[in-house]
Amino acid sequence: MSGMASDHNTSSQEYLPHYLQKEDPFASKLSREADIVAGFYLTVIGILSTLGNGYVIFMSSKRKKKLRPAEIMTVNLAVCDLGISVVGKPFSIISFFSHRWVFGWMGCRWYGWAGFFFGCGSLITMTAVSLDRYLKICHLSYGTWLKRHHAFICLAIIWAYATFWATVPFAGVGNYAPEPFGTSCTLDWWLAQASVAGQAFILSILFFCLLFPTVVIVFSYVKIILKVKSSTKEVAHYDSRIQNSHILEMKLTKVAMLICAGFLIAWIPYAVVSVWSAFGQPDSVPIQFSVVPTLLAKSAAMYNPIIYQVIDCKFACCQSGGLKTLQKKSSSKNSR
């Protein structure tokens, strides 16, 4: 830690980040009651997320040979969410209940790396899913050749991409550091306040791991919505097999849209606070305010299994309703 302090002092005499100031960087800056509430909140989130995503992975493994490319991607998303819950949340839960971060600098860097790795993997997976949906819905000539082996190639690229960006801070151009409230760790956004190199690093992270994927996701679903509005009447004239295929594709698209919306809603407040910490007035974000976006972002892993179940139930109801309608039509034809 003394080495870190000397590096920062030589690079910038004007700004000293909170974790290098005199007070203990791992001591909680919140009240003990607030830490206990946050600990219980994360415990509930962690249990629900672990059970939900574990159930999704288990059920998918039973039909792994029948999974479509988009479904393979959603399973990968469940793996990322389960990783965050199993690898990351116990560290923060124990620290909140202990009223301080108890795992030292090594544990802080590990926790920050794991959170960034699985979070980046989740966002890039959703980007790949949105592109798959875009091609399947808007460009059928390209979408028809997207097969299972393409999905596995895409998974390899996703994990390599997340590994690269999560590990780059260890190469000397960045770092992981404790949050201002002391009981959690994250990417060292405060490097942008210390040097031009720190600003370049943070801007690269923001572009490649947040801004660019988000733009691709929004573009894909806007184009899908416009396409669906213009083609709904056309699909009604096709035979039942094409209609059923279209219904299944739209079900997968709805799942993907809701997953992306839930992820972005959970993470955007945290991203805004992080960007302000990096490029705004130094230490201007109140400590009590900074903990709320952090806790909201940690809840993102819980939403996806709920979305899967809600869409599956609606889809099953629609399918059963459509089956009854077809049965009534066939019986009326037979009676005629």
Coordinates of C-alpha atoms in Angstrom, one line a residue:
M1 CA 0.0 0.0 0.0
S2 CA 2.9 2.3 0.7
G3 CA 4.0 1.7 -2.9
M4 CA 0.7 2.7 -4.2
A5 CA 0.8 5.9 -2.1
S6 CA 4.2 6.9 -3.5
D7 CA 3.0 6.3 -7.1
H8 CA 0.0 8.5 -6.6
N9 CA 2.1 11.2 -4.9
T10 CA 4.5 11.3 -7.8
S11 CA 1.8 11.3 -10.4
S12 CA -0.4 13.9 -8.8
Q13 CA 0.4 16.2 -5.8
E14 CA -3.0 17.9 -6.0
Y15 CA -5.4 15.0 -5.6
L16 CA -5.3 12.2 -3.1
P17 CA -8.1 9.6 -3.4
H18 CA -10.1 8.6 -0.4
Y19 CA -8.4 5.2 0.1
L20 CA -5.0 6.9 0.5
Q21 CA -6.0 9.5 3.0
K22 CA -5.3 9.1 6.7
E23 CA -8.4 7.2 7.8
D24 CA -8.7 3.5 7.4
P25 CA -10.0 2.9 3.8
F26 CA -11.7 -0.4 4.8
A27 CA -13.6 1.0 7.8
S28 CA -17.3 1.5 7.1
K29 CA -18.4 5.1 6.8
L30 CA -22.1 4.1 7.3
S31 CA -23.8 3.6 10.6
R32 CA -23.9 0.0 12.0
E33 CA -27.6 -0.1 11.5
A34 CA -27.3 0.8 7.8
D35 CA -24.7 -1.9 7.4
I36 CA -26.9 -4.5 8.9
V37 CA -29.8 -3.5 6.7
A38 CA -27.6 -3.6 3.6
G39 CA -26.2 -7.0 4.7
F40 CA -29.7 -8.5 5.0
Y41 CA -30.7 -7.0 1.7
L42 CA -27.7 -8.5 -0.1
T43 CA -28.3 -11.9 1.7
V44 CA -31.9 -12.0 0.3
I45 CA -30.7 -10.9 -3.1
G46 CA -27.8 -13.5 -3.1
I47 CA -30.1 -16.4 -2.1
L48 CA -32.8 -15.6 -4.7
S49 CA -30.2 -15.0 -7.4
T50 CA -28.4 -18.3 -6.6
L51 CA -31.5 -20.4 -6.5
G52 CA -33.1 -18.7 -9.6
N53 CA -30.1 -18.8 -11.8
G54 CA -29.1 -22.3 -10.6
Y55 CA -32.6 -23.5 -11.5
V56 CA -32.3 -21.9 -15.0
I57 CA -29.0 -23.6 -15.6
F58 CA -30.3 -27.0 -14.2
M59 CA -33.4 -27.0 -16.4
S60 CA -31.4 -25.9 -19.5
S61 CA -28.9 -28.7 -18.9
K62 CA -31.8 -31.2 -19.2
R63 CA -32.5 -30.1 -22.8
K64 CA -29.0 -28.9 -23.7
K65 CA -29.1 -30.5 -27.1
K66 CA -32.3 -28.7 -28.1
L67 CA -31.3 -25.2 -27.0
R68 CA -31.5 -22.6 -29.7
P69 CA -28.6 -20.1 -30.1
A70 CA -30.5 -17.3 -28.2
E71 CA -31.3 -19.7 -25.4
I72 CA -27.6 -20.7 -25.2
M73 CA -26.8 -17.1 -24.7
T74 CA -29.4 -16.7 -21.9
V75 CA -27.9 -19.7 -20.2
N76 CA -24.5 -18.0 -20.4
L77 CA -26.1 -14.9 -18.8
A78 CA -27.4 -17.1 -16.0
V79 CA -23.9 -18.4 -15.5
C80 CA -22.6 -14.8 -15.2
D81 CA -25.3 -13.9 -12.7
L82 CA -24.6 -17.0 -10.7
G83 CA -20.9 -16.2 -10.7
I84 CA -21.6 -12.8 -9.3
S85 CA -23.8 -14.3 -6.6
V86 CA -21.6 -17.1 -5.5
V87 CA -18.1 -15.5 -6.0
G88 CA -18.8 -11.9 -5.1
K89 CA -21.8 -11.4 -2.8
P90 CA -20.4 -13.4 0.2
F91 CA -17.5 -11.0 0.5
S92 CA -19.7 -7.9 0.7
I93 CA -22.3 -9.6 2.9
I94 CA -19.7 -10.6 5.5
S95 CA -18.1 -7.1 5.3
F96 CA -21.5 -5.3 5.8
F97 CA -22.3 -7.4 8.9
S98 CA -18.7 -6.9 10.1
H99 CA -19.0 -3.1 9.7
R100 CA -15.8 -3.0 7.7
W101 CA -14.1 -4.7 4.7
V102 CA -12.3 -7.7 6.3
F103 CA -10.4 -9.2 3.4
G104 CA -7.6 -6.6 2.9
W105 CA -6.2 -5.3 -0.4
M106 CA -5.9 -8.8 -2.0
G107 CA -9.5 -9.6 -1.3
C108 CA -10.5 -6.1 -2.5
R109 CA -8.8 -6.6 -5.8
W110 CA -10.2 -10.1 -6.2
Y111 CA -13.7 -8.9 -5.4
G112 CA -13.4 -5.9 -7.8
W113 CA -12.0 -8.2 -10.6
A114 CA -14.8 -10.8 -10.1
G115 CA -17.6 -8.1 -10.2
F116 CA -16.2 -6.4 -13.2
F117 CA -15.5 -9.7 -15.0
F118 CA -19.0 -11.2 -14.6
G119 CA -20.7 -7.8 -15.0
C120 CA -18.8 -7.2 -18.3
G121 CA -19.6 -10.8 -19.4
S122 CA -23.3 -10.2 -18.7
L123 CA -23.5 -7.0 -20.7
I124 CA -21.5 -8.4 -23.7
T125 CA -23.7 -11.5 -23.6
M126 CA -26.8 -9.3 -23.8
T127 CA -25.2 -7.4 -26.7
A128 CA -24.7 -10.7 -28.6
V129 CA -28.3 -11.7 -27.8
S130 CA -29.6 -8.4 -29.1
L131 CA -27.6 -8.8 -32.4
D132 CA -28.9 -12.3 -32.7
R133 CA -32.5 -11.1 -32.3
Y134 CA -31.9 -8.2 -34.7
L135 CA -30.6 -10.6 -37.4
K136 CA -33.4 -13.2 -36.8
I137 CA -36.2 -10.6 -37.0
C138 CA -34.9 -7.9 -39.3
H139 CA -32.5 -9.8 -41.7
L140 CA -33.8 -13.3 -42.2
S141 CA -31.3 -14.0 -45.0
Y142 CA -28.5 -13.6 -42.4
G143 CA -30.4 -14.9 -39.4
T144 CA -31.1 -18.3 -40.9
W145 CA -27.4 -19.3 -40.9
L146 CA -26.9 -18.6 -37.2
K147 CA -26.5 -22.1 -35.7
R148 CA -25.5 -23.6 -32.4
H149 CA -21.8 -23.7 -33.2
H150 CA -21.9 -20.0 -34.0
A151 CA -23.3 -19.4 -30.5
F152 CA -20.4 -21.4 -28.9
I153 CA -17.9 -19.4 -30.9
C154 CA -19.6 -16.2 -29.7
L155 CA -19.4 -17.5 -26.1
A156 CA -15.6 -17.9 -26.4
I157 CA -15.3 -14.3 -27.7
I158 CA -17.5 -13.0 -24.8
W159 CA -15.4 -14.7 -22.1
A160 CA -12.1 -13.6 -23.7
Y161 CA -13.4 -10.0 -24.0
A162 CA -14.5 -9.9 -20.3
T163 CA -11.2 -11.5 -19.2
F164 CA -9.2 -8.9 -21.1
W165 CA -10.9 -5.8 -19.8
A166 CA -11.2 -7.2 -16.2
T167 CA -7.5 -8.0 -16.2
V168 CA -6.2 -4.9 -17.8
P169 CA -6.1 -3.0 -14.5
F170 CA -3.5 -5.4 -13.2
A171 CA -1.1 -4.5 -16.0
G172 CA -0.3 -1.2 -14.4
V173 CA -2.8 1.1 -16.2
G174 CA -5.5 0.8 -13.6
N175 CA -6.5 -0.8 -10.3
Y176 CA -9.3 -1.9 -8.0
A177 CA -10.0 0.0 -4.9
P178 CA -12.5 0.2 -2.0
E179 CA -15.7 2.2 -2.4
P180 CA -16.0 5.5 -0.4
F181 CA -18.3 3.8 2.1
G182 CA -15.6 1.2 2.9
T183 CA -17.4 -2.2 2.8
S184 CA -17.1 -3.0 -0.9
C185 CA -14.6 -2.7 -3.8
T186 CA -14.8 -1.6 -7.4
L187 CA -12.8 -0.4 -10.3
D188 CA -10.6 2.5 -9.3
W189 CA -12.6 5.3 -10.9
W190 CA -10.6 7.9 -9.0
L191 CA -7.5 7.4 -11.1
A192 CA -9.1 9.8 -13.6
Q193 CA -8.7 12.5 -11.0
A194 CA -5.0 11.8 -10.6
S195 CA -3.5 11.7 -14.1
V196 CA -4.2 11.8 -17.9
A197 CA -3.3 8.2 -18.1
G198 CA -6.0 7.4 -15.6
Q199 CA -8.5 9.4 -17.6
A200 CA -7.6 7.5 -20.8
F201 CA -8.0 4.2 -18.9
I202 CA -11.4 5.1 -17.5
L203 CA -12.6 6.4 -20.8
S204 CA -11.6 3.2 -22.5
I205 CA -13.5 1.1 -19.9
L206 CA -16.6 3.3 -20.3
F207 CA -16.6 3.1 -24.1
F208 CA -15.8 -0.6 -24.6
C209 CA -17.6 -2.0 -21.6
L210 CA -20.6 0.3 -21.3
L211 CA -21.3 2.9 -24.0
F212 CA -20.7 0.8 -27.1
P213 CA -22.6 -2.3 -25.9
T214 CA -25.5 -0.2 -24.7
V215 CA -25.7 1.6 -28.1
V216 CA -25.7 -1.7 -29.9
I217 CA -28.5 -3.1 -27.6
V218 CA -30.7 0.0 -28.0
F219 CA -30.2 0.1 -31.8
S220 CA -31.1 -3.6 -32.2
Y221 CA -34.3 -3.4 -30.2
V222 CA -35.4 -0.1 -31.8
K223 CA -35.0 -1.7 -35.2
I224 CA -36.8 -4.9 -34.0
I225 CA -39.8 -2.9 -32.7
L226 CA -40.1 -1.0 -36.0
K227 CA -39.9 -4.2 -38.0
V228 CA -42.5 -6.1 -35.9
K229 CA -45.0 -3.2 -36.3
S230 CA -44.6 -3.4 -40.1
S231 CA -44.7 -7.2 -40.4
T232 CA -47.4 -8.3 -38.0
K233 CA -50.1 -8.4 -40.7
E234 CA -47.8 -10.2 -43.1
V235 CA -47.2 -13.1 -40.7
A236 CA -50.9 -13.6 -40.2
H237 CA -51.2 -14.8 -43.8
Y238 CA -48.6 -17.6 -43.4
D239 CA -49.3 -21.2 -42.4
S240 CA -49.4 -22.3 -38.8
R241 CA -45.8 -23.7 -38.8
I242 CA -44.4 -20.3 -39.8
Q243 CA -46.7 -18.5 -37.3
N244 CA -45.5 -20.8 -34.5
S245 CA -41.9 -20.2 -35.4
H246 CA -42.5 -16.4 -35.4
I247 CA -44.2 -16.7 -32.0
L248 CA -41.2 -18.5 -30.6
E249 CA -38.8 -15.9 -32.0
M250 CA -40.9 -13.1 -30.5
K251 CA -40.9 -14.9 -27.2
L252 CA -37.1 -15.0 -27.2
T253 CA -37.0 -11.4 -28.2
K254 CA -39.3 -10.3 -25.4
V255 CA -37.1 -12.2 -22.9
A256 CA -34.0 -10.5 -24.3
M257 CA -35.5 -7.1 -24.2
L258 CA -36.7 -7.4 -20.6
I259 CA -33.4 -8.8 -19.5
C260 CA -31.5 -5.9 -21.1
A261 CA -33.9 -3.3 -19.7
G262 CA -33.6 -4.8 -16.2
F263 CA -29.8 -4.8 -16.4
L264 CA -29.5 -1.3 -17.7
I265 CA -32.0 0.1 -15.1
A266 CA -30.0 -1.6 -12.3
W267 CA -26.5 -0.5 -13.5
I268 CA -27.0 3.0 -15.1
P269 CA -27.4 4.8 -11.7
Y270 CA -24.1 3.2 -10.6
A271 CA -22.5 4.1 -13.9
V272 CA -23.6 7.7 -13.5
V273 CA -22.2 8.0 -10.0
S274 CA -18.9 6.3 -11.1
V275 CA -18.5 8.7 -14.0
W276 CA -19.1 11.6 -11.7
S277 CA -16.6 10.3 -9.3
A278 CA -14.1 10.0 -12.1
F279 CA -14.6 13.3 -13.9
G280 CA -16.7 15.5 -11.6
Q281 CA -15.7 17.5 -8.6
P282 CA -13.4 15.3 -6.5
D283 CA -15.2 13.6 -3.5
S284 CA -18.4 15.5 -4.3
V285 CA -20.6 12.5 -4.2
P286 CA -22.0 12.0 -0.6
I287 CA -21.0 8.7 0.9
Q288 CA -24.6 7.9 1.9
F289 CA -25.7 8.5 -1.6
S290 CA -23.0 6.4 -3.3
V291 CA -24.1 3.2 -1.5
V292 CA -27.6 3.2 -3.0
P293 CA -26.6 2.7 -6.7
T294 CA -24.1 0.1 -5.6
L295 CA -26.8 -2.0 -3.9
L296 CA -29.2 -1.5 -6.8
A297 CA -26.6 -2.7 -9.2
K298 CA -26.0 -5.8 -7.1
S299 CA -29.7 -6.8 -7.5
A300 CA -29.4 -7.1 -11.3
A301 CA -28.6 -10.8 -11.1
M302 CA -31.9 -11.6 -9.4
Y303 CA -34.2 -10.3 -12.1
N304 CA -33.4 -12.6 -15.0
P305 CA -34.9 -15.9 -13.6
I306 CA -38.1 -14.0 -12.8
I307 CA -38.3 -12.7 -16.3
Y308 CA -37.7 -16.2 -17.7
Q309 CA -40.6 -17.6 -15.6
V310 CA -43.1 -14.8 -16.4
I311 CA -42.5 -15.0 -20.2
D312 CA -42.6 -18.8 -20.1
C313 CA -45.9 -18.8 -18.3
K314 CA -47.4 -16.3 -20.7
F315 CA -46.0 -18.3 -23.6
A316 CA -47.5 -21.5 -22.3
C317 CA -50.9 -19.9 -21.8
C318 CA -50.8 -18.5 -25.4
Q319 CA -49.7 -21.9 -26.8
S320 CA -52.5 -23.7 -24.9
G321 CA -55.0 -21.1 -26.0
G322 CA -53.9 -21.4 -29.6
L323 CA -54.0 -25.2 -29.4
K324 CA -57.6 -25.1 -28.1
T325 CA -58.6 -22.7 -31.0
L326 CA -57.0 -25.0 -33.6
Q327 CA -58.8 -28.0 -32.0
K328 CA -62.1 -26.2 -32.2
K329 CA -61.5 -25.3 -35.8
S330 CA -60.6 -28.9 -36.7
S331 CA -63.7 -30.3 -34.9
S332 CA -66.0 -27.8 -36.7
K333 CA -64.5 -28.8 -40.1
N334 CA -65.0 -32.5 -39.2
S335 CA -68.6 -31.9 -38.2
R336 CA -69.2 -30.0 -41.5

